[in-house]
Tab-separated table of C-alpha atoms and ligand atoms in Angstrom:
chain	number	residue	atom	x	y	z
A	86	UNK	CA	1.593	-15.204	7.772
A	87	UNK	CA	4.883	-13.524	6.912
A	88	UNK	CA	5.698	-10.193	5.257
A	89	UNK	CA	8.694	-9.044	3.769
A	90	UNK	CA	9.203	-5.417	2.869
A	91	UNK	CA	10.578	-5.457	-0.554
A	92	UNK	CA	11.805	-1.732	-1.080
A	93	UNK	CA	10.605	0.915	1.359
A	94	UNK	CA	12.257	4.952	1.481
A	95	UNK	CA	14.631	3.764	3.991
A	96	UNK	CA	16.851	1.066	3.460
A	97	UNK	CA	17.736	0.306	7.431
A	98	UNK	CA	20.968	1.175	8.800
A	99	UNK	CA	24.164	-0.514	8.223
A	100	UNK	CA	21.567	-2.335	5.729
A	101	UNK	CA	23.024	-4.188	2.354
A	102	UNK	CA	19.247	-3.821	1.211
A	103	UNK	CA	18.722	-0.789	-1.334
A	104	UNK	CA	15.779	1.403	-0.504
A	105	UNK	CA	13.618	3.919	-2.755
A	106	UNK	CA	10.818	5.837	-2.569
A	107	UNK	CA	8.007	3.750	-3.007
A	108	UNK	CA	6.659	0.482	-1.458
A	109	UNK	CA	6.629	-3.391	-2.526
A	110	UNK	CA	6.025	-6.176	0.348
A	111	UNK	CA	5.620	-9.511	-0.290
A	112	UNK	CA	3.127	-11.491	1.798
A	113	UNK	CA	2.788	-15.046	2.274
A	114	UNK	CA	-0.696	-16.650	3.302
A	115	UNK	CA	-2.018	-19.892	2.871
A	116	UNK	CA	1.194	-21.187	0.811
A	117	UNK	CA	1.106	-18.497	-1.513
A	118	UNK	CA	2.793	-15.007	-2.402
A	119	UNK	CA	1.035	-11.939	-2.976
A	120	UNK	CA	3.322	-9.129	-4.362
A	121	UNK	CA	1.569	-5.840	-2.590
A	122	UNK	CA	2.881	-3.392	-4.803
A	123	UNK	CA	6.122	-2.657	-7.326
A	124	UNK	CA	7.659	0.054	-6.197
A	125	UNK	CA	9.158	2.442	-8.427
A	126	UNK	CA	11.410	0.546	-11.067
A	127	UNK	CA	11.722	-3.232	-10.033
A	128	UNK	CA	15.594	-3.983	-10.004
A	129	UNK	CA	16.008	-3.014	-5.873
A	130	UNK	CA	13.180	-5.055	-5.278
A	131	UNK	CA	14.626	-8.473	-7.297
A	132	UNK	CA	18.076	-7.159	-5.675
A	133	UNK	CA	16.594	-7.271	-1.945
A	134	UNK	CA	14.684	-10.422	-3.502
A	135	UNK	CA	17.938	-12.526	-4.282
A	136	UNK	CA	19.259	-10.995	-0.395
A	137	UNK	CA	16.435	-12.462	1.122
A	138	UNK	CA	16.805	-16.186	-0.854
A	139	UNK	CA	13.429	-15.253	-2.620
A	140	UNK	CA	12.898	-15.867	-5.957
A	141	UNK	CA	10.284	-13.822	-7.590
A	142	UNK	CA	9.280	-17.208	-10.313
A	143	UNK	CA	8.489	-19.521	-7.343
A	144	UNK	CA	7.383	-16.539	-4.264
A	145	UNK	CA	5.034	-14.621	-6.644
A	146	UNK	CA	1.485	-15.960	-7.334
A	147	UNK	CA	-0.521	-12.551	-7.638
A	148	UNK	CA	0.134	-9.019	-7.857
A	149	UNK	CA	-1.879	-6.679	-5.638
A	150	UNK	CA	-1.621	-3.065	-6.623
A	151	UNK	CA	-2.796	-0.636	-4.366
A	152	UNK	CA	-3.126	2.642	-6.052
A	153	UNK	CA	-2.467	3.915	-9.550
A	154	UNK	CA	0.720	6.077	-8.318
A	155	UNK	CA	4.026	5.384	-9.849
A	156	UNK	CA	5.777	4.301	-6.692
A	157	UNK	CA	3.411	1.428	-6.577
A	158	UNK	CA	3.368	0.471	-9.834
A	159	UNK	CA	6.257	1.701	-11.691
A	160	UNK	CA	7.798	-1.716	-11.141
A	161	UNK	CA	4.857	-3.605	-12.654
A	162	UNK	CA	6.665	-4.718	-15.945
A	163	UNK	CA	10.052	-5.568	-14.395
A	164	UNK	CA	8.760	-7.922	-12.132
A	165	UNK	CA	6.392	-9.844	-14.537
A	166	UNK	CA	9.029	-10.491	-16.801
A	167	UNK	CA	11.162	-11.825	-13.974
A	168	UNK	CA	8.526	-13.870	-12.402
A	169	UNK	CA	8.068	-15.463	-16.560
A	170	UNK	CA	4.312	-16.308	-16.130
A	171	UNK	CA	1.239	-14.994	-16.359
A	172	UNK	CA	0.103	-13.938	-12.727
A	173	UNK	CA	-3.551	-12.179	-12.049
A	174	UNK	CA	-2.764	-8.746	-11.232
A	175	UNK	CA	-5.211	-7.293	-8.992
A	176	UNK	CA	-6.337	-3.319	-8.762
A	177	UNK	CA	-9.164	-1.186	-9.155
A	178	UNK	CA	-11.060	-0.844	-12.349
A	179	UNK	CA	-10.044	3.297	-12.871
A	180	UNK	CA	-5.668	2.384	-12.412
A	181	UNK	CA	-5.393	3.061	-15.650
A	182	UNK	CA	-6.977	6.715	-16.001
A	183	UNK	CA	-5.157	9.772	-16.656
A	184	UNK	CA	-3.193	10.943	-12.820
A	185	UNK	CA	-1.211	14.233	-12.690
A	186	UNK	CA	0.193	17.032	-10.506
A	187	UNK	CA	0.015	20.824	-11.837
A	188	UNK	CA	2.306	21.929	-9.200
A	189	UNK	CA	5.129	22.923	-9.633
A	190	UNK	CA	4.473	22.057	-13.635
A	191	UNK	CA	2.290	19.341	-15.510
A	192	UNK	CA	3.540	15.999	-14.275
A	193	UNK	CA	1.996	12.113	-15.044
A	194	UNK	CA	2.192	10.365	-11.480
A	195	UNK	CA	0.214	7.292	-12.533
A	196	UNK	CA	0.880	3.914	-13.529
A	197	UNK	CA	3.752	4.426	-16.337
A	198	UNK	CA	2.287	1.160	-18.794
A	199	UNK	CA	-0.969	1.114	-20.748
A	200	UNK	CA	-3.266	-1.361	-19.515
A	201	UNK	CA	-2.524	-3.363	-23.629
A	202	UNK	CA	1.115	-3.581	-21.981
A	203	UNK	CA	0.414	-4.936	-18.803
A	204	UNK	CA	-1.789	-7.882	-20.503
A	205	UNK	CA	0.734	-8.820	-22.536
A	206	UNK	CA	2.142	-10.047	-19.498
A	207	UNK	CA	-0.413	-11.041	-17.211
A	208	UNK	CA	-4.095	-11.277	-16.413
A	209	UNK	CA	-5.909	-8.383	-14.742
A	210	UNK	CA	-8.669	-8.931	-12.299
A	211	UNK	CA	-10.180	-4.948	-11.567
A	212	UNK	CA	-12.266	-5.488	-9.176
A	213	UNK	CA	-13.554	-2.457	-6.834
A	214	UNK	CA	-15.233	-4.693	-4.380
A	215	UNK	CA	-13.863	-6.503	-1.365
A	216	UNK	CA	-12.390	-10.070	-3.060
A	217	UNK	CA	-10.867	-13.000	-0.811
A	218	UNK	CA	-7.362	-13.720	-2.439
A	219	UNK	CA	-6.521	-16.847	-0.636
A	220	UNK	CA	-8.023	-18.431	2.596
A	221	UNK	CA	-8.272	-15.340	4.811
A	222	UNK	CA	-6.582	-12.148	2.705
A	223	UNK	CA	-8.438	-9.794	1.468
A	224	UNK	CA	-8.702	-6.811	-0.589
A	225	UNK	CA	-10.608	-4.339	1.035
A	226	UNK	CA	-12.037	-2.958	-2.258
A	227	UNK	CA	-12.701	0.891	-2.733
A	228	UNK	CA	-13.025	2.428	0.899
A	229	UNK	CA	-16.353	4.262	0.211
A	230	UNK	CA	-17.141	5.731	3.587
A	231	UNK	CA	-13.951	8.699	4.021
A	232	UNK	CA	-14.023	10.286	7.903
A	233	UNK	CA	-14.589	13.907	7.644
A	234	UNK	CA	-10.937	14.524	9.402
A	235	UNK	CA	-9.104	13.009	6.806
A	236	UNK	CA	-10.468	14.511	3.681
A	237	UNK	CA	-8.769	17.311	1.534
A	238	UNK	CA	-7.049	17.282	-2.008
A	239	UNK	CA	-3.442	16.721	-2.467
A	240	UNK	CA	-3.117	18.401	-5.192
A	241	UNK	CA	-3.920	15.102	-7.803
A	242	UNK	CA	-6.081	15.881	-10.664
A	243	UNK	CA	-7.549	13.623	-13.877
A	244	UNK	CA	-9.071	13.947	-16.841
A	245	UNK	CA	-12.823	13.842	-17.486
A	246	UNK	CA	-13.950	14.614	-21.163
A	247	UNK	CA	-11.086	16.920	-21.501
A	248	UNK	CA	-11.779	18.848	-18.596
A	249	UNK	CA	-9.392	18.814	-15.468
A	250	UNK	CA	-10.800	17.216	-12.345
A	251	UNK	CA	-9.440	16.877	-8.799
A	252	UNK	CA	-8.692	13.241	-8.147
A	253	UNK	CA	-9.649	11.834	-5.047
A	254	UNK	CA	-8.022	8.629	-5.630
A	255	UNK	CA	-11.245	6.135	-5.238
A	256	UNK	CA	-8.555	3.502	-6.297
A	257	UNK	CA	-6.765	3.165	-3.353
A	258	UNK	CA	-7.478	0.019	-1.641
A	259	UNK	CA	-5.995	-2.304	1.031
A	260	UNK	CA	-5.381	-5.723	2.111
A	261	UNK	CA	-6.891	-7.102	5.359
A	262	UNK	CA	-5.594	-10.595	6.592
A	263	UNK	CA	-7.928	-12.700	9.463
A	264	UNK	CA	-4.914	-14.136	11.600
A	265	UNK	CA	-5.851	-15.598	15.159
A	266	UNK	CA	-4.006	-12.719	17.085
A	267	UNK	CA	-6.582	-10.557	14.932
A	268	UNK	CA	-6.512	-8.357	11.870
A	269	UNK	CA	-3.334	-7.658	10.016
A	270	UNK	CA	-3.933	-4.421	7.663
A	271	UNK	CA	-1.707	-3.592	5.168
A	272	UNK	CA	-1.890	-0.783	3.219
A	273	UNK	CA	0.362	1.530	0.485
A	274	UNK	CA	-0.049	5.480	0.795
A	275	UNK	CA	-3.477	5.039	2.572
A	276	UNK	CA	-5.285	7.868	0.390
A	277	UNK	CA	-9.226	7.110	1.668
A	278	UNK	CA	-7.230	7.599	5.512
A	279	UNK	CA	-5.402	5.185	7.416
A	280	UNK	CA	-8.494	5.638	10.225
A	281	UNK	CA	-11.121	5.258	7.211
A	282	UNK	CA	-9.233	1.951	6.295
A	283	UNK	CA	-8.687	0.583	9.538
A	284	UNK	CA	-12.658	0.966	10.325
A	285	UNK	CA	-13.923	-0.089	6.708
A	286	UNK	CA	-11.720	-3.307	7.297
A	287	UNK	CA	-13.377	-4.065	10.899
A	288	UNK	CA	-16.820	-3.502	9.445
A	289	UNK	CA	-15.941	-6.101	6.315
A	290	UNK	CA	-14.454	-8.840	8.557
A	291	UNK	CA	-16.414	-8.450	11.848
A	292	UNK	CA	-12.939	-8.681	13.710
A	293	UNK	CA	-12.503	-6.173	16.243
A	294	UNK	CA	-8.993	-7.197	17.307
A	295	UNK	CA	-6.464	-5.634	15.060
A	296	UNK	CA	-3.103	-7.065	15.431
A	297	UNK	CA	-0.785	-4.619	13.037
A	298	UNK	CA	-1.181	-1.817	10.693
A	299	UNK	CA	1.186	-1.681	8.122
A	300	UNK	CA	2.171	0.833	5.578
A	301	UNK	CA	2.536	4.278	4.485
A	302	UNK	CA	0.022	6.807	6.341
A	303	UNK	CA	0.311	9.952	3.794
A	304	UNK	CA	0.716	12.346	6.478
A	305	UNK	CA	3.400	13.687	5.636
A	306	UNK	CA	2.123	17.106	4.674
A	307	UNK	CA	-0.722	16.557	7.492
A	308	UNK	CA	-1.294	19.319	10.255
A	309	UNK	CA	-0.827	18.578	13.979
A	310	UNK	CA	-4.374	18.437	14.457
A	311	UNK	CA	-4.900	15.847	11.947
A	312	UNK	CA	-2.054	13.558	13.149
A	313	UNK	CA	-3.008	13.802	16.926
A	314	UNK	CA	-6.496	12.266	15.819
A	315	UNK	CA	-5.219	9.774	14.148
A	316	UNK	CA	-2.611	8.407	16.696
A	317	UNK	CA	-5.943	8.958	19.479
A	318	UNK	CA	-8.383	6.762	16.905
A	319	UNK	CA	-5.637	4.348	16.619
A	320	UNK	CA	-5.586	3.970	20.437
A	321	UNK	CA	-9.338	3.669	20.708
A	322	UNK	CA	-9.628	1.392	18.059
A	323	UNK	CA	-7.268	-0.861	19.849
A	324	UNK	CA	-4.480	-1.299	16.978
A	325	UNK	CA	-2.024	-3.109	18.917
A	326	UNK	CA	1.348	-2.793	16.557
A	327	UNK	CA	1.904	0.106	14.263
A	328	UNK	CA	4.128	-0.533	11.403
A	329	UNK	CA	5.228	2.491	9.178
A	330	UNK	CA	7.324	4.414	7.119
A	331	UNK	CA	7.028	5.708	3.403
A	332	UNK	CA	4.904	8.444	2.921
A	333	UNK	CA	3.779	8.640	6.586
A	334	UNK	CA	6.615	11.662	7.366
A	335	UNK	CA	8.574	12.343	10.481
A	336	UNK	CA	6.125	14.428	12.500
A	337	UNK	CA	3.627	11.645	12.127
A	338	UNK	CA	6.470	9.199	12.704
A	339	UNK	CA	7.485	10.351	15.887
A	340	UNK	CA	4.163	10.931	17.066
A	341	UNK	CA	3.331	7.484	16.399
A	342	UNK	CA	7.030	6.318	18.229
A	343	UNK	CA	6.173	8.361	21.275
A	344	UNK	CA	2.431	6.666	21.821
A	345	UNK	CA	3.203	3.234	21.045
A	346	UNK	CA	6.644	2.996	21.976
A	347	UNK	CA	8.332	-0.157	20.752
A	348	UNK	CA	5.007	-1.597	19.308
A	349	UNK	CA	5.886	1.427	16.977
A	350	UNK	CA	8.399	-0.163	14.110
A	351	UNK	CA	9.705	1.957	11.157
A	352	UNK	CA	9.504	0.041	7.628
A	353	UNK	CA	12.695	-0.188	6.476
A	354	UNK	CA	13.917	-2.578	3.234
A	355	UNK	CA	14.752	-5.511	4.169
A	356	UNK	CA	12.312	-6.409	6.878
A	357	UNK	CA	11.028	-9.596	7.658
A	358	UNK	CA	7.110	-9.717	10.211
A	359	UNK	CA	5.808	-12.556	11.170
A	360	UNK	CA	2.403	-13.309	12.973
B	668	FE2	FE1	3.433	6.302	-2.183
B	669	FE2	FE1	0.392	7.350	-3.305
């Protein structure tokens, strides 16, 4: 399998690939593409595309969004209209529900389209359970079963018959690939917890290798306490390759550089893994 990371925060250095903040990789399995996110807006991603000799018509079979947030998603409409078909977009069932920060004012950070817009363009397939996308890639469906350390509210709220609710963002899911070096796991902001993910994928496939974890960790506004657990789980769990960047954050970065040394990678635009 190959991935190529579309748009990531940080473009590389002395890189002709644009970054932003948000994610989009593009995976290949079993002769097909799987678009893992949209980023923010979609013209760096067809820019990096047409840099990379990819053309988003003949690369892009599915769309795989991972959370409602507009990084992911905000691209959604710019790519289907480049790619000129319909495509089955895949995401949880609650993407489309009201998302917003109160902090510092009232702010919408969820999926910019209405679900009528999106099916204009293609077919949605909102499924909350685990679902094999081609021969061996999966989603992992909603991760259910959260570890204690990696709990707590950042701040997202929704709305429930009027009344405003703290979000705990039950519609972020991953993808898990079965590859014979082990599991690859890729994943967006990893909301339910990168360690959450990582064991909720093990327990689906029955794999206990796991090859590469790749994606944004959302510990950026983490405490040292949570960050040194998660870089000790890692190691116990066995992950062999950590691949990261995003929302992740520098503390976490380094932390993350100084165990794994260089099976520790940094996402950047541009980027091409293959195992
Ligand atoms: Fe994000
Ligand atoms: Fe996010």
């Amino acid at each position: 399998m190959r991935i190529y990371v579309l748009v990531e925060d940080y473009s590389g250095y002395e890189s002709p690939f644009l970054a932003q903040h948000g994610i989009s990789f593009l995976i290949e399995k079993a002769g097909k593409g799987i678009l893992f996110d949209t980023g923010q807006s979609a013209e760096p991603i067809l820019h990096n595309m047409r840099l990379l000799g990819l053309d988003p018509s003949s690369h892009i079979d599915y769309i795989f969004l991972s959370h409602c947030h507009y990084d992911h998603t905000g691209g959604l409409l710019g790519i289907l209209k480049a790619i000129g078909r319909r495509v089955l977009v895949i995401a949880h069932p609650s993407i489309f529900r009201r998302h917003f920060v109160m902090k510092p004012y009232l702010r919408d950070v969820g999926i910019p389209f209405r679900r009528e817009e999106v099916e204009e363009l293609a077919d949605l397939y909102l499924a909350p359970k685990p679902l094999e996308i081609v021969e061996g890639l999966y989603s992992t469906g909603e991760i259910r079963n959260r570890e204690d350390f990696e709990q707590g509210h950042i701040g997202v709220y929704t709305l429930k018959d009027g009344q405003v609710m703290e979000d705990s963002i039950m519609d972020d899911m991953s993808v898990v690939a079965k590859t014979s070096e082990g599991l690859v796991i890729v994943s967006g902001c990893s909301h339910a917890g990168i360690v959450s993910i990582v064991k909720h994928a093990i327990r689906m496939t029955g794999e206990r290798r796991v090859r590469a974890v790749i994606g944004g960790f959302h510990l950026i506004d983490a405490g040292d306490e949570r960050i040194e657990r998660t870089v000790k789980e890692f190691k116990e769990l066995g992950v062999e390759e950590v691949y990261t960047g995003h929302c992740t954050g520098l503390r976490a970065e380094a932390a993350f550089q100084e165990a794994y040394g260089e099976r520790f990678h940094k996402l950047h635009s541009g980027m091409v893994v293959e195992f």
